[in-house]
């Protein structure tokens, strides 16, 4: 297969970079006007976009672990998306700076009563130096795995052979336990510790399940958007590739619902005072309706939509459902974080928008920048031919 | 009285061509038998999308609804049970059984639906197995079967030979 390096995306790059820079600047302004709200909005945007990049990395690792052949044609995209992770290490700095707004445990002296006891009990884990050190460790792991998987795959474009495929498979499979655990602990540190009393061992998987679904949704949208560009991967995918992606999306919509329900039911039925207030907060006031919205549009509606071949075998409809799920995924993270800012209910602020487009804009720009000048398909992967002829029957 | 005409082909292209021309001729219910999936068989046979998924969906939804109603009626309405001081009608606690019954009904619908729709239950033995040579359909033979009116069987058999069948057999009285 001969393919020319990807040179498009210049407009997308400049627009998203400009929107991203403006969004981040406005969010910084917001942190001066309304510090708490702006920092919370920034955290939602940060874990949203980071989760998608991390989901793509875990997906890439699982494809290598299962020696998947069907996905070779779209694998390069999954190698490029996690290449944005170094940017997120930089974007993590505002969260460290905004820790006094976000995390009660960052100022244990100012706490009273039960919360003070809980934080004192967990102080050996929840303290600022260890928090920063853990975050640094997570980022080192993620960036290293993402770097080598992408670099070896790019090197194979020139060198060919099977040795590099073998290396990628070993690293992809071997890194999965590490990626799973670091992603889980990142969710404990950055989202769950907003309420230091609450703990749920499945919490990391909850964040990860939605993010993994988001990674599939982004892949579907990108594949649909690049269908007309022969230097991109979407143009080389057949309907069965889209069908397979659609089935995966269905599976992870259901997986998210399974994890969300398991966490809720176990906490509800156990009725333990440390855990239950987290849900009481979310079934009172306006948050109840956000929860009902999530049950409907994060599970029931997309589940029955994706059951139909008419949707999963149509790239356009699949992309449409994916965009819908990407919106709902943001609502899910908003519901996960924002009740601790305002117990009365969801109140949208301009900083929600500026932070979302700010982090998203620079992340998209960075990803497109890393894509440009490289081949959009691993042209000398030994299984590319098998992938192009993919026919699941 | 229906008869079954069986023809064995050596090449996939010849098999699909034969099926195409017999289908154009009409009057026979065609099927293909091969050791591996044949690309293009759906289109040559003009198969309609299967109704099994719809049957399974309906059965699954019925199963889920009846699972929920069973729990609601027994522990929530007819004989209210106090379990750990939860309300007798607790939707969250009912979901696991509701889900399991949905899955059970769907799985049973697949099993019995396939028995009825594909294997023609209560028929226990398919007439193709009357022909000893047909065993090659699971090894290396590509077979075409045509269910026709008894009087047309000879004509179809001649047609199959003309289309390049290596061997042709007629199973009379295939019901």
Coordinates of C-alpha atoms in Angstrom, one line a residue:
Chain A
X1 CA 0.0 0.0 0.0
X2 CA 1.4 3.4 -0.9
X3 CA 0.2 6.4 1.1
X4 CA 1.3 10.0 1.2
X5 CA 2.0 11.5 4.6
X6 CA -0.9 13.4 6.1
X7 CA -0.6 17.1 5.3
X8 CA -4.2 18.3 5.9
X9 CA -5.8 19.6 9.0
X10 CA -4.1 23.0 8.8
X11 CA -7.4 24.8 9.3
X12 CA -8.5 22.5 12.1
X13 CA -5.1 23.0 13.8
X14 CA -5.2 26.8 13.6
X15 CA -8.9 27.2 14.6
X16 CA -8.7 24.8 17.5
X17 CA -5.5 26.3 18.7
X18 CA -7.0 29.8 18.6
X19 CA -10.3 28.7 20.3
X20 CA -8.3 26.7 22.9
X21 CA -6.0 29.6 23.8
X22 CA -8.9 32.0 24.0
X23 CA -10.8 29.5 26.2
X24 CA -7.9 29.0 28.5
X25 CA -7.3 32.7 28.8
X26 CA -11.0 33.4 29.6
X27 CA -11.0 30.6 32.2
X28 CA -7.9 32.2 33.8
X29 CA -9.9 35.4 33.9
X30 CA -12.7 33.5 35.5
X31 CA -10.5 32.1 38.2
X32 CA -9.9 35.7 39.2
X33 CA -13.6 36.6 39.2
X34 CA -15.2 33.4 40.6
X35 CA -12.3 31.2 41.7
X36 CA -14.2 28.2 43.0
X37 CA -16.6 27.9 40.0
X38 CA -13.8 28.4 37.4
X39 CA -11.5 25.8 39.0
X40 CA -14.3 23.2 39.2
X41 CA -15.2 23.9 35.6
X42 CA -11.6 23.4 34.7
X43 CA -11.4 20.1 36.5
X44 CA -14.4 18.8 34.6
X45 CA -12.9 19.8 31.3
X46 CA -9.5 18.4 32.3
X47 CA -10.7 14.9 33.3
X48 CA -13.0 14.9 30.2
X49 CA -10.3 15.4 27.6
X50 CA -7.6 13.5 29.5
X51 CA -10.0 10.6 29.9
X52 CA -10.5 10.3 26.1
X53 CA -6.7 10.3 25.5
X54 CA -6.2 7.7 28.2
X55 CA -9.1 5.7 27.0
X56 CA -7.5 5.6 23.5
X57 CA -4.2 4.4 25.1
X58 CA -5.9 1.6 27.0
X59 CA -7.8 0.6 23.9
X60 CA -4.6 0.6 21.9
X61 CA -3.0 -1.6 24.6
X62 CA -5.9 -4.0 24.6
X63 CA -5.8 -4.3 20.8
X64 CA -2.1 -5.3 21.0
X65 CA -2.9 -7.6 23.9
X66 CA -5.5 -9.5 21.8
X67 CA -3.3 -9.5 18.7
X68 CA -6.2 -7.8 16.9
X69 CA -5.8 -7.8 13.1
X70 CA -9.1 -6.1 12.1
X71 CA -8.1 -2.8 13.7
X72 CA -4.7 -2.2 12.0
X73 CA -6.2 0.2 9.5
X74 CA -7.4 2.5 12.3
X75 CA -4.7 1.8 14.8
X76 CA -2.5 4.8 13.9
X77 CA -5.2 7.2 15.1
X78 CA -5.2 5.5 18.5
X79 CA -1.5 6.0 18.6
X80 CA -1.7 9.7 17.8
X81 CA -4.4 10.5 20.3
X82 CA -2.5 9.5 23.4
X83 CA 0.5 11.5 22.0
X84 CA -1.4 14.5 23.5
X85 CA -0.7 13.3 27.1
X86 CA 2.5 15.4 27.6
X87 CA 0.3 18.4 27.1
X88 CA -2.0 17.2 29.9
X89 CA 1.0 17.0 32.2
X90 CA 1.3 20.8 31.7
X91 CA -2.4 21.3 32.0
X92 CA -2.3 19.6 35.3
X93 CA -0.5 22.6 36.9
X94 CA -3.7 24.7 37.3
X95 CA -5.2 21.8 39.3
X96 CA -2.3 21.8 41.7
X97 CA -2.6 25.6 42.0
X98 CA -6.3 25.4 42.5
X99 CA -6.1 22.7 45.1
X100 CA -7.4 25.0 47.9
X101 CA -10.7 25.5 45.9
X102 CA -11.1 21.8 45.0
X103 CA -9.8 19.6 47.8
X104 CA -10.8 20.0 51.4
X105 CA -7.9 17.9 52.5
X106 CA -5.4 20.4 51.1
X107 CA -6.2 22.7 54.1
X108 CA -6.7 20.3 57.0
X109 CA -6.4 23.1 59.5
X110 CA -9.6 24.8 58.3
X111 CA -11.8 21.7 58.7
X112 CA -14.2 20.9 61.5
X113 CA -16.0 17.9 63.0
X114 CA -16.4 14.7 61.1
X115 CA -14.6 15.9 57.9
X116 CA -11.6 16.9 60.0
X117 CA -11.5 13.4 61.5
X118 CA -11.8 11.8 58.1
X119 CA -9.0 13.9 56.6
X120 CA -6.7 13.3 59.6
X121 CA -7.3 9.6 59.2
X122 CA -6.3 9.7 55.5
X123 CA -3.6 12.3 55.8
X124 CA -0.8 9.9 55.0
X125 CA -2.3 9.4 51.6
X126 CA -4.1 12.7 51.0
X127 CA -1.4 15.3 51.4
X128 CA -0.1 17.7 48.8
X129 CA 3.5 16.4 48.2
X130 CA 2.3 12.8 47.8
X131 CA -0.6 13.9 45.6
X132 CA 1.8 15.7 43.2
X133 CA 4.3 12.8 43.3
X134 CA 1.5 10.3 42.4
X135 CA 0.3 12.5 39.6
X136 CA 3.9 12.8 38.3
X137 CA 4.2 9.0 38.4
X138 CA 0.9 8.5 36.5
X139 CA 2.0 10.9 33.8
X140 CA 5.4 9.3 33.4
X141 CA 3.8 5.9 33.0
X142 CA 1.2 7.1 30.5
X143 CA 3.6 9.3 28.5
X144 CA 6.2 6.5 28.3
X145 CA 3.8 3.8 27.1
X146 CA 2.1 6.2 24.6
X147 CA 5.5 7.3 23.3
X148 CA 7.0 3.9 22.7
X149 CA 3.8 2.4 21.1
X150 CA 3.6 5.3 18.7
X151 CA 7.4 5.5 18.0
X152 CA 7.8 1.8 17.3
X153 CA 4.8 1.8 15.0
X154 CA 6.2 4.9 13.1
X155 CA 9.6 3.3 12.9
X156 CA 7.9 0.2 11.3
X157 CA 6.6 2.4 8.5
X158 CA 10.2 2.7 7.3
X159 CA 11.8 -0.5 8.6
X160 CA 9.0 -3.1 8.1
X161 CA 9.4 -6.6 9.5
X162 CA 7.7 -8.3 12.4
X163 CA 10.1 -7.5 15.3
X164 CA 8.5 -4.1 15.9
X165 CA 5.1 -5.6 15.9
X166 CA 6.3 -8.1 18.5
X167 CA 7.7 -5.2 20.7
X168 CA 4.4 -3.3 20.4
X169 CA 2.4 -6.4 21.5
X170 CA 4.6 -7.0 24.5
X171 CA 4.5 -3.5 25.7
X172 CA 0.8 -3.0 24.9
X173 CA -0.2 -6.2 26.7
X174 CA 2.3 -5.8 29.6
X175 CA 1.4 -2.2 30.3
X176 CA -2.4 -2.9 30.7
X177 CA -2.3 -3.6 34.5
X178 CA -0.2 -0.5 35.0
X179 CA -2.5 1.6 32.9
X180 CA -5.6 0.3 34.6
X181 CA -4.3 0.9 38.1
X182 CA -2.9 4.3 37.4
X183 CA -6.1 5.4 35.7
X184 CA -8.1 4.1 38.7
X185 CA -5.9 5.9 41.2
X186 CA -5.9 9.1 39.1
X187 CA -9.7 9.1 39.4
X188 CA -9.5 8.5 43.2
X189 CA -7.0 11.4 43.6
X190 CA -8.5 14.0 41.2
X191 CA -12.2 13.3 41.4
X192 CA -13.1 11.2 44.4
X193 CA -11.0 13.0 46.9
X194 CA -13.2 16.2 46.4
X195 CA -15.2 14.5 49.2
X196 CA -12.6 13.0 51.4
X197 CA -15.2 11.0 53.4
X198 CA -16.4 9.0 50.4
X199 CA -14.8 6.0 49.0
X200 CA -15.8 3.5 46.4
X201 CA -13.3 1.0 44.9
X202 CA -15.2 0.9 41.6
X203 CA -15.0 4.7 41.2
X204 CA -11.9 4.6 39.0
X205 CA -13.6 2.1 36.7
X206 CA -16.6 4.3 36.5
X207 CA -14.6 7.2 35.2
X208 CA -12.5 4.9 33.0
X209 CA -15.7 3.2 31.5
X210 CA -17.1 6.5 30.3
X211 CA -13.8 7.6 29.0
X212 CA -13.2 4.4 27.1
X213 CA -16.6 4.9 25.5
X214 CA -15.6 8.4 24.7
X215 CA -12.4 7.2 23.0
X216 CA -14.6 4.9 20.7
X217 CA -16.9 7.8 20.0
X218 CA -14.0 10.1 19.0
X219 CA -12.6 7.4 16.7
X220 CA -16.0 7.0 15.1
X221 CA -16.3 10.8 14.5
X222 CA -12.8 11.0 13.2
X223 CA -13.3 8.0 10.9
X224 CA -16.5 9.5 9.5
X225 CA -14.9 13.0 9.1
X226 CA -11.9 11.6 7.1
X227 CA -13.8 9.3 4.8
X228 CA -13.2 11.6 1.8
X229 CA -9.4 12.1 2.5
X230 CA -7.3 9.4 0.9
X231 CA -4.3 10.3 3.1
X232 CA -6.4 9.5 6.2
X233 CA -7.6 6.3 7.8
X234 CA -11.3 6.9 7.4
X235 CA -11.1 6.5 3.6
X236 CA -9.6 3.0 3.9
X237 CA -12.2 1.6 6.3
X238 CA -15.0 -0.6 5.1
X239 CA -18.5 -0.9 6.5
X240 CA -17.5 -3.9 8.6
X241 CA -14.9 -1.7 10.4
X242 CA -17.6 0.8 11.2
X243 CA -19.9 -2.0 12.3
X244 CA -17.2 -3.4 14.6
X245 CA -16.7 0.1 16.2
X246 CA -20.4 0.5 16.6
X247 CA -20.6 -2.9 18.4
X248 CA -17.8 -1.8 20.7
X249 CA -19.6 1.5 21.4
X250 CA -22.7 -0.5 22.3
X251 CA -20.7 -2.8 24.6
X252 CA -19.2 0.2 26.4
X253 CA -22.5 2.0 26.8
X254 CA -23.7 -1.1 28.5
X255 CA -20.5 -1.5 30.5
X256 CA -20.8 2.1 31.8
X257 CA -24.4 1.4 32.8
X258 CA -23.4 -1.8 34.5
X259 CA -20.6 -0.1 36.5
X260 CA -22.8 2.9 37.4
X261 CA -25.7 0.7 38.6
X262 CA -23.4 -1.7 40.5
X263 CA -21.8 1.3 42.4
X264 CA -25.2 2.8 43.1
X265 CA -27.0 -0.4 44.2
X266 CA -24.2 -1.6 46.5
X267 CA -24.0 1.7 48.3
X268 CA -27.8 2.1 48.5
X269 CA -28.3 -1.4 49.9
X270 CA -25.4 -1.3 52.3
X271 CA -26.5 2.2 53.6
X272 CA -23.2 3.0 55.3
X273 CA -22.9 6.5 56.6
X274 CA -19.6 7.2 55.0
X275 CA -20.8 6.4 51.5
X276 CA -24.5 7.2 51.3
X277 CA -24.2 11.1 51.6
X278 CA -22.5 11.1 48.2
X279 CA -25.7 9.8 46.6
X280 CA -28.0 11.7 48.9
X281 CA -26.4 14.8 47.4
X282 CA -27.2 13.6 43.9
X283 CA -30.9 12.6 44.5
X284 CA -31.8 16.0 46.0
X285 CA -32.5 19.3 44.3
X286 CA -31.8 19.7 40.6
X287 CA -29.2 16.9 40.5
X288 CA -31.9 14.2 40.5
X289 CA -32.9 15.3 37.0
X290 CA -29.3 15.2 35.8
X291 CA -29.2 11.6 37.1
X292 CA -32.5 10.7 35.3
X293 CA -31.1 12.4 32.1
X294 CA -28.0 10.1 32.4
X295 CA -30.0 6.9 32.8
X296 CA -32.0 7.9 29.7
X297 CA -29.3 9.3 27.4
X298 CA -26.1 7.7 28.7
X299 CA -27.8 4.3 28.6
X300 CA -31.3 3.6 27.4
X301 CA -31.6 5.7 24.2
X302 CA -28.0 5.0 22.8
X303 CA -28.4 1.3 23.8
X304 CA -31.5 0.8 21.7
X305 CA -30.2 3.0 18.9
X306 CA -26.9 1.0 18.7
X307 CA -28.8 -2.3 18.8
X308 CA -29.8 -1.6 15.2
X309 CA -27.7 -2.5 12.2
X310 CA -29.2 0.5 10.4
X311 CA -27.2 2.7 12.9
X312 CA -24.0 0.7 13.4
X313 CA -23.5 0.0 9.6
X314 CA -24.1 3.6 8.6
X315 CA -21.0 5.8 9.3
X316 CA -23.1 8.9 9.3
X317 CA -25.6 7.7 11.9
X318 CA -22.9 6.1 14.0
X319 CA -21.0 9.4 14.0
X320 CA -24.2 11.2 15.0
X321 CA -24.8 8.8 18.0
X322 CA -21.1 9.2 18.9
X323 CA -21.4 13.0 19.0
X324 CA -24.5 12.7 21.2
X325 CA -22.6 10.3 23.6
X326 CA -19.7 12.7 23.8
X327 CA -22.0 15.5 25.0
X328 CA -23.7 13.2 27.5
X329 CA -20.3 12.0 28.7
X330 CA -19.5 15.6 29.6
X331 CA -22.8 15.8 31.6
X332 CA -21.8 12.6 33.4
X333 CA -18.5 14.2 34.5
X334 CA -20.3 17.4 35.5
X335 CA -22.7 15.3 37.6
X336 CA -19.6 13.6 39.1
X337 CA -17.9 16.8 40.2
X338 CA -20.2 19.8 40.4
X339 CA -22.6 18.7 43.2
X340 CA -19.8 19.3 45.6
X341 CA -19.6 22.9 44.5
X342 CA -23.4 23.6 44.5
X343 CA -25.7 21.2 46.2
X344 CA -28.8 22.9 45.0
X345 CA -28.5 21.8 41.4
X346 CA -26.8 22.3 38.1
X347 CA -26.1 26.0 37.4
X348 CA -24.2 26.5 34.1
X349 CA -21.6 29.3 34.2
X350 CA -19.6 30.7 31.3
X351 CA -16.5 29.1 32.7
X352 CA -18.0 25.6 32.0
X353 CA -17.9 26.5 28.3
X354 CA -14.5 28.4 28.3
X355 CA -12.8 25.6 30.2
X356 CA -14.3 22.9 27.9
X357 CA -13.3 24.5 24.6
X358 CA -10.0 25.7 26.2
X359 CA -8.7 22.3 27.2
X360 CA -10.4 20.6 24.2
X361 CA -9.1 23.2 21.7
X362 CA -5.4 23.0 22.7
X363 CA -5.7 19.1 23.0
X364 CA -7.2 18.8 19.4
X365 CA -4.6 21.3 18.0
X366 CA -1.7 19.4 19.7
X367 CA -3.0 16.0 18.4
X368 CA -3.4 17.3 14.8
X369 CA 0.1 18.8 15.0
X370 CA 1.5 15.4 16.1
X371 CA -0.4 13.8 13.2
X372 CA 0.8 16.0 10.4
X373 CA 3.7 14.7 8.4
X374 CA 3.2 11.1 9.4
X375 CA 1.4 8.3 7.6
X376 CA -2.2 7.9 8.8
X377 CA -2.0 4.1 8.5
X378 CA 0.7 1.7 9.6
X379 CA 1.5 0.8 6.0
X380 CA 4.1 -1.9 6.7
X381 CA 2.3 -3.7 9.5
X382 CA 2.3 -7.3 8.5
X383 CA -1.5 -7.5 9.2
X384 CA -2.6 -4.5 7.3
X385 CA -3.7 -6.6 4.3
X386 CA -5.8 -8.8 6.6
X387 CA -7.3 -5.7 8.2
X388 CA -8.2 -4.1 4.8
X389 CA -10.0 -7.3 3.8
X390 CA -11.8 -7.5 7.2
X391 CA -15.0 -9.5 6.8
X392 CA -16.4 -10.8 10.1
X393 CA -18.4 -13.9 9.3
Chain B
X1 CA -45.1 -34.3 -3.0
X2 CA -41.8 -32.4 -2.6
X3 CA -38.5 -33.7 -3.7
X4 CA -35.0 -32.5 -2.9
X5 CA -32.3 -32.2 -5.6
X6 CA -28.7 -32.1 -4.4
X7 CA -25.7 -31.1 -6.5
X8 CA -22.0 -30.9 -5.6
X9 CA -19.7 -28.3 -7.1
X10 CA -15.9 -28.0 -7.1
X11 CA -15.6 -24.3 -7.3
X12 CA -17.3 -21.5 -5.4
X13 CA -17.9 -19.4 -8.5
X14 CA -19.6 -22.3 -10.3
X15 CA -21.8 -22.9 -7.2
X16 CA -22.9 -19.3 -6.9
X17 CA -23.5 -19.1 -10.7
X18 CA -25.7 -22.2 -10.5
X19 CA -27.6 -20.8 -7.6
X20 CA -28.1 -17.6 -9.5
X21 CA -29.4 -19.2 -12.6
X22 CA -31.7 -21.6 -10.7
X23 CA -33.1 -18.7 -8.8
X24 CA -33.8 -16.8 -12.0
X25 CA -35.6 -19.9 -13.3
X26 CA -37.8 -20.0 -10.2
X27 CA -40.0 -22.8 -8.7
X28 CA -37.4 -24.1 -6.3
X29 CA -36.4 -23.3 -2.7
X30 CA -32.6 -23.0 -2.8
X31 CA -30.0 -23.5 -0.1
X32 CA -26.2 -23.7 -0.1
X33 CA -24.1 -26.0 2.1
X34 CA -20.4 -25.5 2.5
X35 CA -17.6 -26.2 5.1
X36 CA -16.8 -22.5 5.4
X37 CA -18.8 -19.2 5.1
X38 CA -19.4 -18.3 1.5
X39 CA -19.0 -14.6 0.6
X40 CA -21.9 -13.4 -1.5
X41 CA -24.3 -16.3 -0.6
X42 CA -26.8 -14.0 1.1
X43 CA -27.1 -12.0 -2.1
X44 CA -27.2 -14.9 -4.5
X45 CA -30.0 -16.6 -2.5
X46 CA -31.8 -13.3 -2.0
X47 CA -32.0 -13.9 1.8
X48 CA -34.1 -11.4 3.7
X49 CA -32.7 -10.0 7.0
X50 CA -33.3 -12.6 9.7
X51 CA -36.3 -12.2 12.0
X52 CA -34.5 -13.9 14.9
X53 CA -33.1 -10.6 16.4
X54 CA -36.6 -9.1 16.6
X55 CA -38.0 -12.2 18.2
X56 CA -35.2 -12.1 20.7
X57 CA -35.7 -8.5 21.5
X58 CA -39.4 -8.9 22.1
X59 CA -38.8 -12.0 24.3
X60 CA -36.1 -10.2 26.2
X61 CA -38.3 -7.2 26.9
X62 CA -41.2 -9.6 28.0
X63 CA -38.7 -11.4 30.3
X64 CA -37.5 -8.2 31.9
X65 CA -41.1 -6.9 32.4
X66 CA -42.3 -10.2 33.9
X67 CA -39.2 -10.5 36.1
X68 CA -40.0 -7.1 37.6
X69 CA -43.7 -7.8 38.0
X70 CA -42.9 -11.1 39.7
X71 CA -40.9 -9.4 42.3
X72 CA -43.3 -6.5 42.7
X73 CA -46.3 -8.7 43.1
X74 CA -44.6 -11.3 45.5
X75 CA -42.6 -9.1 47.9
X76 CA -44.0 -5.6 47.2
X77 CA -47.7 -6.1 46.9
X78 CA -49.2 -9.5 47.8
X79 CA -46.9 -10.2 50.8
X80 CA -44.9 -7.1 51.6
X81 CA -41.5 -8.1 53.0
X82 CA -39.3 -5.9 55.1
X83 CA -35.7 -6.5 54.2
X84 CA -33.3 -4.4 56.1
X85 CA -36.0 -1.7 56.5
X86 CA -36.0 -0.9 52.8
X87 CA -39.4 -0.2 51.2
X88 CA -41.1 -3.4 50.1
X89 CA -41.2 -2.0 46.5
X90 CA -37.5 -1.1 45.9
X91 CA -36.7 -0.7 42.2
X92 CA -32.9 -0.7 42.7
X93 CA -33.0 -4.1 44.4
X94 CA -35.3 -5.5 41.7
X95 CA -33.0 -4.7 38.7
X96 CA -30.6 -7.7 38.9
X97 CA -33.4 -10.2 38.7
X98 CA -35.2 -8.2 36.0
X99 CA -32.0 -8.2 34.0
X100 CA -31.4 -11.9 34.5
X101 CA -34.9 -12.8 33.4
X102 CA -34.6 -10.6 30.3
X103 CA -31.4 -12.5 29.4
X104 CA -33.0 -15.9 30.2
X105 CA -36.0 -15.2 28.0
X106 CA -33.9 -13.9 25.2
X107 CA -31.6 -16.9 25.3
X108 CA -34.5 -19.3 25.3
X109 CA -36.1 -17.4 22.4
X110 CA -32.8 -17.8 20.4
X111 CA -32.7 -21.5 21.1
X112 CA -36.3 -22.4 20.3
X113 CA -36.6 -19.7 17.6
X114 CA -33.7 -21.3 15.8
X115 CA -35.0 -24.8 16.3
X116 CA -38.3 -23.8 14.7
X117 CA -37.2 -21.4 12.0
X118 CA -34.0 -23.0 10.8
X119 CA -34.3 -26.7 11.6
X120 CA -38.0 -27.0 11.1
X121 CA -38.7 -28.6 14.5
X122 CA -40.5 -31.0 15.1
X123 CA -38.7 -32.5 12.1
X124 CA -35.8 -34.4 13.6
X125 CA -33.9 -35.4 10.4
X126 CA -33.2 -33.2 7.5
X127 CA -33.6 -35.0 4.1
X128 CA -30.2 -33.8 2.8
X129 CA -28.6 -36.5 5.0
X130 CA -30.4 -39.2 3.0
X131 CA -27.5 -38.8 0.5
X132 CA -24.3 -40.4 1.8
X133 CA -22.0 -38.2 -0.4
X134 CA -23.5 -35.1 1.2
X135 CA -21.1 -35.7 4.2
X136 CA -18.4 -33.9 2.1
X137 CA -20.3 -30.6 2.8
X138 CA -18.5 -30.5 6.2
X139 CA -15.1 -31.4 4.6
X140 CA -14.4 -30.0 1.1
X141 CA -17.7 -30.2 -0.9
X142 CA -19.8 -27.2 -2.0
X143 CA -23.4 -28.3 -2.2
X144 CA -26.6 -26.8 -3.6
X145 CA -29.9 -28.1 -2.5
X146 CA -33.2 -27.3 -4.3
X147 CA -36.6 -28.2 -2.8
X148 CA -39.0 -28.6 -5.8
X149 CA -42.3 -30.2 -6.7
X150 CA -41.7 -34.0 -7.4
X151 CA -42.5 -33.8 -11.1
X152 CA -39.9 -31.0 -11.6
X153 CA -37.0 -33.0 -9.9
X154 CA -35.6 -34.6 -13.1
X155 CA -35.6 -31.3 -14.9
X156 CA -33.7 -29.5 -12.1
X157 CA -31.3 -32.4 -11.9
X158 CA -30.5 -32.1 -15.6
X159 CA -30.1 -28.4 -15.2
X160 CA -27.6 -28.8 -12.3
X161 CA -25.5 -31.2 -14.4
X162 CA -25.5 -28.7 -17.3
X163 CA -24.4 -26.0 -14.8
X164 CA -21.3 -28.1 -13.9
X165 CA -22.3 -30.2 -10.9
X166 CA -19.8 -33.0 -10.2
X167 CA -22.6 -35.2 -9.0
X168 CA -26.4 -34.9 -8.6
X169 CA -28.8 -36.8 -6.4
X170 CA -32.5 -36.7 -6.0
X171 CA -34.2 -37.4 -2.6
X172 CA -37.8 -38.2 -3.4
X173 CA -40.6 -37.6 -0.8
X174 CA -38.6 -34.9 1.1
X175 CA -41.2 -33.2 3.1

